[in-house]
Amino acid sequence: QLQLVESGGGLVQPGGSLRLSCAASGFSFDYYAIGWFRQAPGKEREGVSCISSSGGTYNYADSVKGRFTISRDNAKNTVYLQMNSLKPEDTAVYYCAADRVPGDYVRPDWGAVPGRYDYWGQGTQVTVSS
């Protein structure tokens, strides 16, 4: 059964940290770039970060650069998103998604075309509030 399952969300104070996980099963994880997206109430889904199939290439949205770090462990079929210095504007449901990229790279428009991703998780809520 093909799945992406996010975990690690929760309530955190501004300036705090969370680590999200995205566990994959049922498909050839090693052949997919994995993206993290988020969607806040009343807003469009936006790309947060993306990592290539090997983990050697990654990109971030400007809004999270220097605060978030993406990584992956292909032996565990898992991608992580370490989020530090969290701000109230980071509050959203966070989703991971898999993109069958024909090579070990991240597409230049990785965050702009959510419809290109083949599989999606159910999302995990992140709330940053005092």
Short mmCIF file of N, CA, C and O in Angstrom, two decimals:
data_model
loop_
_atom_site.label_atom_id
_atom_site.label_comp_id
_atom_site.label_asym_id
_atom_site.label_seq_id
_atom_site.Cartn_x
_atom_site.Cartn_y
_atom_site.Cartn_z
N GLN A 1 0.84 -1.18 0.00
CA GLN A 1 0.00 0.00 0.00
C GLN A 1 0.88 1.24 0.00
O GLN A 1 1.73 1.42 0.86
N LEU A 2 0.65 2.12 -0.99
CA LEU A 2 1.46 3.29 -1.16
C LEU A 2 1.05 4.37 -0.17
O LEU A 2 -0.12 4.70 -0.08
N GLN A 3 2.01 4.89 0.60
CA GLN A 3 1.68 5.92 1.56
C GLN A 3 2.85 6.84 1.83
O GLN A 3 4.01 6.45 1.76
N LEU A 4 2.49 8.08 2.20
CA LEU A 4 3.38 9.02 2.83
C LEU A 4 2.70 9.44 4.12
O LEU A 4 1.54 9.85 4.10
N VAL A 5 3.42 9.34 5.22
CA VAL A 5 2.82 9.66 6.51
C VAL A 5 3.70 10.67 7.23
O VAL A 5 4.86 10.38 7.56
N GLU A 6 3.12 11.84 7.47
CA GLU A 6 3.85 12.88 8.20
C GLU A 6 3.61 12.74 9.70
O GLU A 6 2.54 12.28 10.13
N SER A 7 4.60 13.16 10.47
CA SER A 7 4.46 13.18 11.92
C SER A 7 5.38 14.25 12.48
O SER A 7 6.24 14.78 11.76
N GLY A 8 5.19 14.57 13.76
CA GLY A 8 6.07 15.51 14.42
C GLY A 8 5.51 16.91 14.61
O GLY A 8 6.16 17.76 15.22
N GLY A 9 4.33 17.15 14.09
CA GLY A 9 3.73 18.46 14.27
C GLY A 9 3.27 18.66 15.71
O GLY A 9 3.29 17.74 16.53
N GLY A 10 2.86 19.91 16.01
CA GLY A 10 2.37 20.19 17.34
C GLY A 10 2.34 21.68 17.61
O GLY A 10 2.46 22.49 16.68
N LEU A 11 2.16 22.01 18.87
CA LEU A 11 2.12 23.40 19.31
C LEU A 11 3.48 23.77 19.91
O LEU A 11 4.01 23.04 20.76
N VAL A 12 4.03 24.88 19.46
CA VAL A 12 5.33 25.32 19.94
C VAL A 12 5.32 26.83 20.09
O VAL A 12 4.60 27.52 19.35
N GLN A 13 6.09 27.33 21.01
CA GLN A 13 6.17 28.77 21.21
C GLN A 13 7.07 29.40 20.15
O GLN A 13 7.96 28.73 19.60
N PRO A 14 6.88 30.67 19.86
CA PRO A 14 7.78 31.37 18.93
C PRO A 14 9.23 31.22 19.38
O PRO A 14 9.53 31.32 20.57
N GLY A 15 10.10 30.97 18.40
CA GLY A 15 11.50 30.72 18.70
C GLY A 15 11.83 29.27 18.96
O GLY A 15 13.02 28.91 19.05
N GLY A 16 10.83 28.44 19.08
CA GLY A 16 11.04 27.03 19.35
C GLY A 16 11.35 26.22 18.11
O GLY A 16 11.49 26.77 17.00
N SER A 17 11.46 24.90 18.31
CA SER A 17 11.83 24.00 17.22
C SER A 17 10.91 22.80 17.16
O SER A 17 10.34 22.39 18.19
N LEU A 18 10.78 22.26 15.98
CA LEU A 18 10.09 20.99 15.75
C LEU A 18 10.83 20.25 14.64
O LEU A 18 11.44 20.89 13.77
N ARG A 19 10.74 18.93 14.67
CA ARG A 19 11.24 18.14 13.55
C ARG A 19 10.11 17.30 12.99
O ARG A 19 9.55 16.45 13.69
N LEU A 20 9.80 17.56 11.74
CA LEU A 20 8.79 16.77 11.05
C LEU A 20 9.44 15.58 10.35
O LEU A 20 10.57 15.67 9.87
N SER A 21 8.70 14.49 10.29
CA SER A 21 9.14 13.30 9.56
C SER A 21 8.11 12.95 8.50
O SER A 21 6.91 13.16 8.70
N CYS A 22 8.59 12.39 7.42
CA CYS A 22 7.73 11.91 6.34
C CYS A 22 8.20 10.50 6.02
O CYS A 22 9.26 10.31 5.42
N ALA A 23 7.40 9.52 6.41
CA ALA A 23 7.75 8.12 6.20
C ALA A 23 7.01 7.59 4.98
O ALA A 23 5.78 7.73 4.87
N ALA A 24 7.76 6.97 4.08
CA ALA A 24 7.19 6.48 2.82
C ALA A 24 7.15 4.96 2.79
O ALA A 24 8.00 4.28 3.38
N SER A 25 6.17 4.43 2.11
CA SER A 25 6.09 2.99 1.90
C SER A 25 5.29 2.72 0.63
O SER A 25 4.49 3.55 0.20
N GLY A 26 5.56 1.55 0.03
CA GLY A 26 4.77 1.12 -1.11
C GLY A 26 5.24 1.62 -2.47
O GLY A 26 4.59 1.33 -3.47
N PHE A 27 6.36 2.33 -2.52
CA PHE A 27 6.91 2.74 -3.81
C PHE A 27 8.42 2.87 -3.68
O PHE A 27 8.97 2.81 -2.58
N SER A 28 9.08 3.05 -4.82
CA SER A 28 10.54 3.09 -4.84
C SER A 28 11.03 4.46 -4.39
O SER A 28 11.34 5.34 -5.20
N PHE A 29 11.12 4.62 -3.11
CA PHE A 29 11.43 5.90 -2.48
C PHE A 29 12.70 6.52 -3.05
O PHE A 29 12.78 7.73 -3.24
N ASP A 30 13.71 5.70 -3.33
CA ASP A 30 15.01 6.19 -3.79
C ASP A 30 14.94 6.95 -5.11
O ASP A 30 15.88 7.66 -5.45
N TYR A 31 13.87 6.78 -5.86
CA TYR A 31 13.76 7.41 -7.18
C TYR A 31 12.98 8.73 -7.15
O TYR A 31 12.74 9.32 -8.20
N TYR A 32 12.60 9.15 -5.97
CA TYR A 32 11.73 10.31 -5.86
C TYR A 32 12.39 11.46 -5.10
O TYR A 32 13.00 11.26 -4.05
N ALA A 33 12.24 12.66 -5.65
CA ALA A 33 12.49 13.85 -4.85
C ALA A 33 11.30 14.02 -3.91
O ALA A 33 10.16 13.66 -4.25
N ILE A 34 11.57 14.56 -2.75
CA ILE A 34 10.51 14.76 -1.76
C ILE A 34 10.42 16.24 -1.41
O ILE A 34 11.43 16.87 -1.08
N GLY A 35 9.22 16.75 -1.50
CA GLY A 35 8.99 18.15 -1.16
C GLY A 35 8.15 18.28 0.10
O GLY A 35 7.34 17.41 0.42
N TRP A 36 8.38 19.37 0.80
CA TRP A 36 7.51 19.77 1.92
C TRP A 36 6.74 21.01 1.48
O TRP A 36 7.32 21.96 0.96
N PHE A 37 5.46 20.97 1.72
CA PHE A 37 4.57 22.09 1.44
C PHE A 37 3.82 22.44 2.72
O PHE A 37 3.74 21.63 3.63
N ARG A 38 3.25 23.63 2.73
CA ARG A 38 2.41 23.99 3.87
C ARG A 38 1.22 24.82 3.37
O ARG A 38 1.29 25.46 2.34
N GLN A 39 0.16 24.75 4.15
CA GLN A 39 -1.03 25.50 3.80
C GLN A 39 -1.67 26.05 5.07
O GLN A 39 -2.05 25.27 5.95
N ALA A 40 -1.75 27.36 5.13
CA ALA A 40 -2.40 28.02 6.24
C ALA A 40 -3.85 28.31 5.86
O ALA A 40 -4.19 28.39 4.68
N PRO A 41 -4.72 28.48 6.84
CA PRO A 41 -6.14 28.76 6.55
C PRO A 41 -6.30 29.97 5.64
O PRO A 41 -5.71 31.03 5.89
N GLY A 42 -7.06 29.79 4.58
CA GLY A 42 -7.33 30.89 3.67
C GLY A 42 -6.21 31.21 2.70
O GLY A 42 -6.31 32.18 1.94
N LYS A 43 -5.15 30.41 2.72
CA LYS A 43 -4.00 30.68 1.84
C LYS A 43 -3.75 29.49 0.93
O LYS A 43 -4.19 28.37 1.19
N GLU A 44 -3.04 29.76 -0.16
CA GLU A 44 -2.68 28.69 -1.08
C GLU A 44 -1.56 27.83 -0.49
O GLU A 44 -0.78 28.28 0.35
N ARG A 45 -1.50 26.61 -1.00
CA ARG A 45 -0.42 25.72 -0.59
C ARG A 45 0.89 26.28 -1.15
O ARG A 45 0.97 26.65 -2.32
N GLU A 46 1.92 26.33 -0.32
CA GLU A 46 3.20 26.86 -0.75
C GLU A 46 4.32 25.87 -0.50
O GLU A 46 4.30 25.13 0.49
N GLY A 47 5.30 25.88 -1.37
CA GLY A 47 6.46 25.03 -1.21
C GLY A 47 7.37 25.55 -0.11
O GLY A 47 7.63 26.75 -0.04
N VAL A 48 7.84 24.65 0.73
CA VAL A 48 8.74 25.00 1.83
C VAL A 48 10.17 24.56 1.52
O VAL A 48 11.12 25.33 1.66
N SER A 49 10.31 23.32 1.07
CA SER A 49 11.64 22.79 0.79
C SER A 49 11.50 21.54 -0.06
O SER A 49 10.43 20.93 -0.12
N CYS A 50 12.58 21.18 -0.73
CA CYS A 50 12.57 19.97 -1.55
C CYS A 50 13.96 19.38 -1.56
O CYS A 50 14.95 20.13 -1.56
N ILE A 51 14.04 18.05 -1.58
CA ILE A 51 15.32 17.37 -1.57
C ILE A 51 15.35 16.33 -2.68
O ILE A 51 14.34 15.66 -2.94
N SER A 52 16.49 16.18 -3.33
CA SER A 52 16.61 15.24 -4.44
C SER A 52 16.62 13.80 -3.94
O SER A 52 16.70 13.54 -2.73
N SER A 53 16.57 12.88 -4.87
CA SER A 53 16.42 11.47 -4.51
C SER A 53 17.58 10.95 -3.66
O SER A 53 17.38 10.12 -2.77
N SER A 54 18.78 11.44 -3.91
CA SER A 54 19.93 10.99 -3.12
C SER A 54 20.15 11.84 -1.88
O SER A 54 20.89 11.45 -0.98
N GLY A 55 19.52 12.99 -1.84
CA GLY A 55 19.73 13.92 -0.73
C GLY A 55 20.83 14.92 -0.99
O GLY A 55 21.10 15.77 -0.14
N GLY A 56 21.46 14.85 -2.16
CA GLY A 56 22.60 15.71 -2.43
C GLY A 56 22.25 17.12 -2.85
O GLY A 56 23.10 18.02 -2.81
N THR A 57 21.02 17.34 -3.24
CA THR A 57 20.57 18.66 -3.67
C THR A 57 19.28 19.02 -2.96
O THR A 57 18.41 18.16 -2.79
N TYR A 58 19.15 20.27 -2.57
CA TYR A 58 17.94 20.69 -1.87
C TYR A 58 17.76 22.20 -2.06
O TYR A 58 18.72 22.92 -2.33
N ASN A 59 16.53 22.61 -1.93
CA ASN A 59 16.16 24.02 -2.04
C ASN A 59 15.18 24.38 -0.95
O ASN A 59 14.49 23.52 -0.40
N TYR A 60 15.13 25.69 -0.68
CA TYR A 60 14.24 26.20 0.35
C TYR A 60 13.50 27.43 -0.16
O TYR A 60 14.01 28.20 -0.96
N ALA A 61 12.31 27.63 0.38
CA ALA A 61 11.63 28.89 0.17
C ALA A 61 12.40 29.99 0.92
O ALA A 61 12.99 29.73 1.97
N ASP A 62 12.38 31.19 0.38
CA ASP A 62 13.10 32.30 1.02
C ASP A 62 12.64 32.51 2.46
O ASP A 62 13.43 32.89 3.32
N SER A 63 11.38 32.26 2.71
CA SER A 63 10.81 32.53 4.03
C SER A 63 11.36 31.61 5.12
O SER A 63 11.20 31.91 6.31
N VAL A 64 11.98 30.50 4.72
CA VAL A 64 12.47 29.55 5.73
C VAL A 64 13.98 29.34 5.67
O VAL A 64 14.54 28.61 6.51
N LYS A 65 14.64 29.95 4.71
CA LYS A 65 16.10 29.78 4.58
C LYS A 65 16.80 30.21 5.85
O LYS A 65 16.48 31.25 6.44
N GLY A 66 17.74 29.38 6.27
CA GLY A 66 18.50 29.68 7.49
C GLY A 66 17.82 29.21 8.75
O GLY A 66 18.43 29.21 9.83
N ARG A 67 16.55 28.80 8.65
CA ARG A 67 15.82 28.31 9.82
C ARG A 67 15.43 26.84 9.70
O ARG A 67 15.39 26.13 10.71
N PHE A 68 15.13 26.40 8.51
CA PHE A 68 14.70 25.02 8.27
C PHE A 68 15.81 24.24 7.58
O PHE A 68 16.54 24.79 6.75
N THR A 69 15.88 22.95 7.88
CA THR A 69 16.84 22.06 7.23
C THR A 69 16.14 20.78 6.82
O THR A 69 15.49 20.13 7.65
N ILE A 70 16.27 20.43 5.55
CA ILE A 70 15.69 19.20 5.04
C ILE A 70 16.78 18.14 4.92
O ILE A 70 17.93 18.46 4.61
N SER A 71 16.42 16.90 5.19
CA SER A 71 17.35 15.80 5.04
C SER A 71 16.56 14.52 4.77
O SER A 71 15.34 14.51 4.91
N ARG A 72 17.26 13.48 4.36
CA ARG A 72 16.58 12.21 4.13
C ARG A 72 17.48 11.06 4.48
O ARG A 72 18.72 11.16 4.39
N ASP A 73 16.85 9.95 4.85
CA ASP A 73 17.54 8.70 5.14
C ASP A 73 16.87 7.64 4.27
O ASP A 73 15.79 7.14 4.62
N ASN A 74 17.48 7.33 3.15
CA ASN A 74 16.87 6.38 2.22
C ASN A 74 16.81 4.97 2.78
O ASN A 74 15.97 4.18 2.37
N ALA A 75 17.68 4.65 3.72
CA ALA A 75 17.61 3.33 4.35
C ALA A 75 16.35 3.19 5.18
O ALA A 75 15.86 2.07 5.39
N LYS A 76 15.83 4.31 5.65
CA LYS A 76 14.61 4.31 6.46
C LYS A 76 13.40 4.82 5.69
O LYS A 76 12.33 4.97 6.27
N ASN A 77 13.59 5.13 4.40
CA ASN A 77 12.49 5.68 3.58
C ASN A 77 11.84 6.88 4.26
O ASN A 77 10.60 7.01 4.29
N THR A 78 12.65 7.75 4.79
CA THR A 78 12.13 8.87 5.57
C THR A 78 12.83 10.17 5.19
O THR A 78 14.05 10.18 4.98
N VAL A 79 12.05 11.24 5.13
CA VAL A 79 12.57 12.59 4.95
C VAL A 79 12.22 13.39 6.19
O VAL A 79 11.13 13.22 6.76
N TYR A 80 13.12 14.26 6.58
CA TYR A 80 12.94 15.07 7.78
C TYR A 80 12.93 16.56 7.42
O TYR A 80 13.57 16.98 6.46
N LEU A 81 12.26 17.32 8.24
CA LEU A 81 12.31 18.78 8.13
C LEU A 81 12.53 19.32 9.54
O LEU A 81 11.61 19.29 10.37
N GLN A 82 13.75 19.75 9.79
CA GLN A 82 14.08 20.37 11.07
C GLN A 82 13.72 21.84 10.99
O GLN A 82 14.24 22.56 10.12
N MET A 83 12.87 22.28 11.88
CA MET A 83 12.39 23.66 11.86
C MET A 83 12.82 24.36 13.14
O MET A 83 12.38 23.96 14.24
N ASN A 84 13.65 25.35 13.01
CA ASN A 84 14.15 26.12 14.15
C ASN A 84 13.67 27.57 14.06
O ASN A 84 13.23 28.02 13.00
N SER A 85 13.79 28.28 15.16
CA SER A 85 13.41 29.69 15.21
C SER A 85 12.02 29.91 14.61
O SER A 85 11.81 30.80 13.79
N LEU A 86 11.11 29.10 15.03
CA LEU A 86 9.77 29.14 14.46
C LEU A 86 9.06 30.45 14.76
O LEU A 86 9.24 31.04 15.85
N LYS A 87 8.26 30.88 13.81
CA LYS A 87 7.52 32.14 13.91
C LYS A 87 6.02 31.85 13.80
O LYS A 87 5.63 30.84 13.21
N PRO A 88 5.19 32.73 14.31
CA PRO A 88 3.73 32.51 14.17
C PRO A 88 3.30 32.33 12.72
O PRO A 88 2.37 31.56 12.45
N GLU A 89 3.97 32.98 11.80
CA GLU A 89 3.60 32.84 10.39
C GLU A 89 3.98 31.49 9.80
O GLU A 89 3.63 31.20 8.65
N ASP A 90 4.68 30.67 10.55
CA ASP A 90 4.95 29.29 10.11
C ASP A 90 3.77 28.36 10.41
O ASP A 90 3.78 27.20 10.00
N THR A 91 2.79 28.86 11.12
CA THR A 91 1.63 28.05 11.45
C THR A 91 0.89 27.61 10.18
O THR A 91 0.53 28.44 9.34
N ALA A 92 0.71 26.30 10.05
CA ALA A 92 0.07 25.74 8.85
C ALA A 92 -0.02 24.23 9.01
O ALA A 92 0.57 23.65 9.93
N VAL A 93 -0.73 23.61 8.09
CA VAL A 93 -0.65 22.16 7.93
C VAL A 93 0.49 21.89 6.97
O VAL A 93 0.55 22.48 5.89
N TYR A 94 1.38 21.01 7.37
CA TYR A 94 2.56 20.68 6.57
C TYR A 94 2.36 19.32 5.92
O TYR A 94 1.98 18.35 6.58
N TYR A 95 2.65 19.28 4.62
CA TYR A 95 2.49 18.08 3.83
C TYR A 95 3.83 17.70 3.19
O TYR A 95 4.58 18.57 2.77
N CYS A 96 4.07 16.41 3.06
CA CYS A 96 5.17 15.97 2.22
C CYS A 96 4.59 15.34 0.95
O CYS A 96 3.45 14.85 0.95
N ALA A 97 5.37 15.39 -0.11
CA ALA A 97 4.91 14.91 -1.40
C ALA A 97 6.08 14.35 -2.18
O ALA A 97 7.23 14.81 -2.02
N ALA A 98 5.82 13.38 -3.01
CA ALA A 98 6.86 12.68 -3.78
C ALA A 98 6.75 13.01 -5.25
O ALA A 98 5.66 12.95 -5.83
N ASP A 99 7.89 13.33 -5.86
CA ASP A 99 7.96 13.71 -7.27
C ASP A 99 8.93 12.77 -7.98
O ASP A 99 10.11 12.72 -7.65
N ARG A 100 8.42 12.01 -8.96
CA ARG A 100 9.26 11.08 -9.72
C ARG A 100 10.08 11.87 -10.73
O ARG A 100 9.74 12.00 -11.90
N VAL A 101 11.18 12.40 -10.27
CA VAL A 101 12.07 13.20 -11.11
C VAL A 101 13.01 12.26 -11.86
O VAL A 101 13.58 11.37 -11.26
N PRO A 102 13.17 12.46 -13.18
CA PRO A 102 14.03 11.56 -13.96
C PRO A 102 15.52 11.86 -13.77
O PRO A 102 16.23 12.17 -14.73
N GLY A 103 15.97 11.79 -12.57
CA GLY A 103 17.37 12.07 -12.27
C GLY A 103 17.51 12.51 -10.82
O GLY A 103 16.51 12.72 -10.13
N ASP A 104 18.74 12.66 -10.39
CA ASP A 104 19.00 13.05 -9.01
C ASP A 104 19.11 14.58 -8.91
O ASP A 104 20.20 15.13 -8.82
N TYR A 105 17.98 15.25 -8.96
CA TYR A 105 18.00 16.70 -8.87
C TYR A 105 16.65 17.19 -8.36
O TYR A 105 15.70 16.41 -8.24
N VAL A 106 16.61 18.46 -8.10
CA VAL A 106 15.37 19.12 -7.71
C VAL A 106 14.95 20.02 -8.86
O VAL A 106 15.76 20.79 -9.38
N ARG A 107 13.70 19.92 -9.27
CA ARG A 107 13.23 20.75 -10.38
C ARG A 107 13.37 22.23 -10.03
O ARG A 107 13.14 22.61 -8.88
N PRO A 108 13.70 23.06 -10.99
CA PRO A 108 13.82 24.51 -10.70
C PRO A 108 12.54 25.11 -10.14
O PRO A 108 12.59 26.04 -9.33
N ASP A 109 11.38 24.58 -10.57
CA ASP A 109 10.09 25.10 -10.10
C ASP A 109 9.48 24.18 -9.06
O ASP A 109 8.26 24.05 -8.98
N TRP A 110 10.30 23.56 -8.22
CA TRP A 110 9.85 22.54 -7.30
C TRP A 110 8.67 22.96 -6.44
O TRP A 110 7.84 22.16 -6.08
N GLY A 111 8.63 24.22 -6.05
CA GLY A 111 7.61 24.68 -5.12
C GLY A 111 6.40 25.32 -5.77
O GLY A 111 5.42 25.63 -5.09
N ALA A 112 6.48 25.51 -7.09
CA ALA A 112 5.45 26.29 -7.78
C ALA A 112 4.33 25.45 -8.37
O ALA A 112 3.27 25.99 -8.70
N VAL A 113 4.57 24.15 -8.52
CA VAL A 113 3.59 23.30 -9.21
C VAL A 113 3.26 22.09 -8.34
O VAL A 113 3.71 20.97 -8.62
N PRO A 114 2.47 22.27 -7.30
CA PRO A 114 2.13 21.13 -6.44
C PRO A 114 1.48 19.98 -7.22
O PRO A 114 1.64 18.82 -6.85
N GLY A 115 0.77 20.29 -8.30
CA GLY A 115 0.08 19.26 -9.07
C GLY A 115 1.01 18.28 -9.74
O GLY A 115 0.58 17.21 -10.18
N ARG A 116 2.30 18.64 -9.82
CA ARG A 116 3.25 17.74 -10.46
C ARG A 116 3.62 16.55 -9.57
O ARG A 116 4.08 15.52 -10.05
N TYR A 117 3.42 16.71 -8.28
CA TYR A 117 3.83 15.65 -7.34
C TYR A 117 2.88 14.46 -7.45
O TYR A 117 1.67 14.63 -7.58
N ASP A 118 3.45 13.28 -7.36
CA ASP A 118 2.68 12.06 -7.61
C ASP A 118 1.91 11.60 -6.37
O ASP A 118 0.79 11.10 -6.50
N TYR A 119 2.51 11.72 -5.23
CA TYR A 119 1.89 11.21 -4.00
C TYR A 119 1.98 12.26 -2.90
O TYR A 119 2.98 12.98 -2.82
N TRP A 120 0.97 12.27 -2.04
CA TRP A 120 0.89 13.22 -0.94
C TRP A 120 0.55 12.52 0.36
O TRP A 120 -0.18 11.52 0.36
N GLY A 121 1.07 13.09 1.44
CA GLY A 121 0.65 12.63 2.75
C GLY A 121 -0.61 13.35 3.20
O GLY A 121 -1.14 14.21 2.49
N GLN A 122 -1.05 13.03 4.40
CA GLN A 122 -2.31 13.57 4.91
C GLN A 122 -2.10 14.89 5.64
O GLN A 122 -3.08 15.60 5.94
N GLY A 123 -0.87 15.21 5.96
CA GLY A 123 -0.56 16.48 6.61
C GLY A 123 -0.43 16.37 8.11
O GLY A 123 -1.00 15.48 8.75
N THR A 124 0.35 17.29 8.68
CA THR A 124 0.50 17.39 10.13
C THR A 124 0.44 18.87 10.51
O THR A 124 1.05 19.71 9.84
N GLN A 125 -0.29 19.17 11.57
CA GLN A 125 -0.51 20.55 11.95
C GLN A 125 0.67 21.07 12.76
O GLN A 125 1.12 20.43 13.72
N VAL A 126 1.14 22.25 12.39
CA VAL A 126 2.16 22.97 13.15
C VAL A 126 1.55 24.30 13.57
O VAL A 126 1.08 25.07 12.73
N THR A 127 1.54 24.55 14.86
CA THR A 127 1.02 25.81 15.40
C THR A 127 2.08 26.48 16.24
O THR A 127 2.61 25.87 17.17
N VAL A 128 2.40 27.71 15.87
CA VAL A 128 3.40 28.48 16.58
C VAL A 128 2.68 29.63 17.28
O VAL A 128 2.19 30.56 16.64
N SER A 129 2.62 29.54 18.60
CA SER A 129 1.86 30.52 19.35
C SER A 129 2.34 30.55 20.79
O SER A 129 2.74 29.53 21.34
N SER A 130 2.26 31.73 21.39
CA SER A 130 2.59 31.85 22.81
C SER A 130 1.33 31.71 23.66
O SER A 130 1.41 31.76 24.89
#
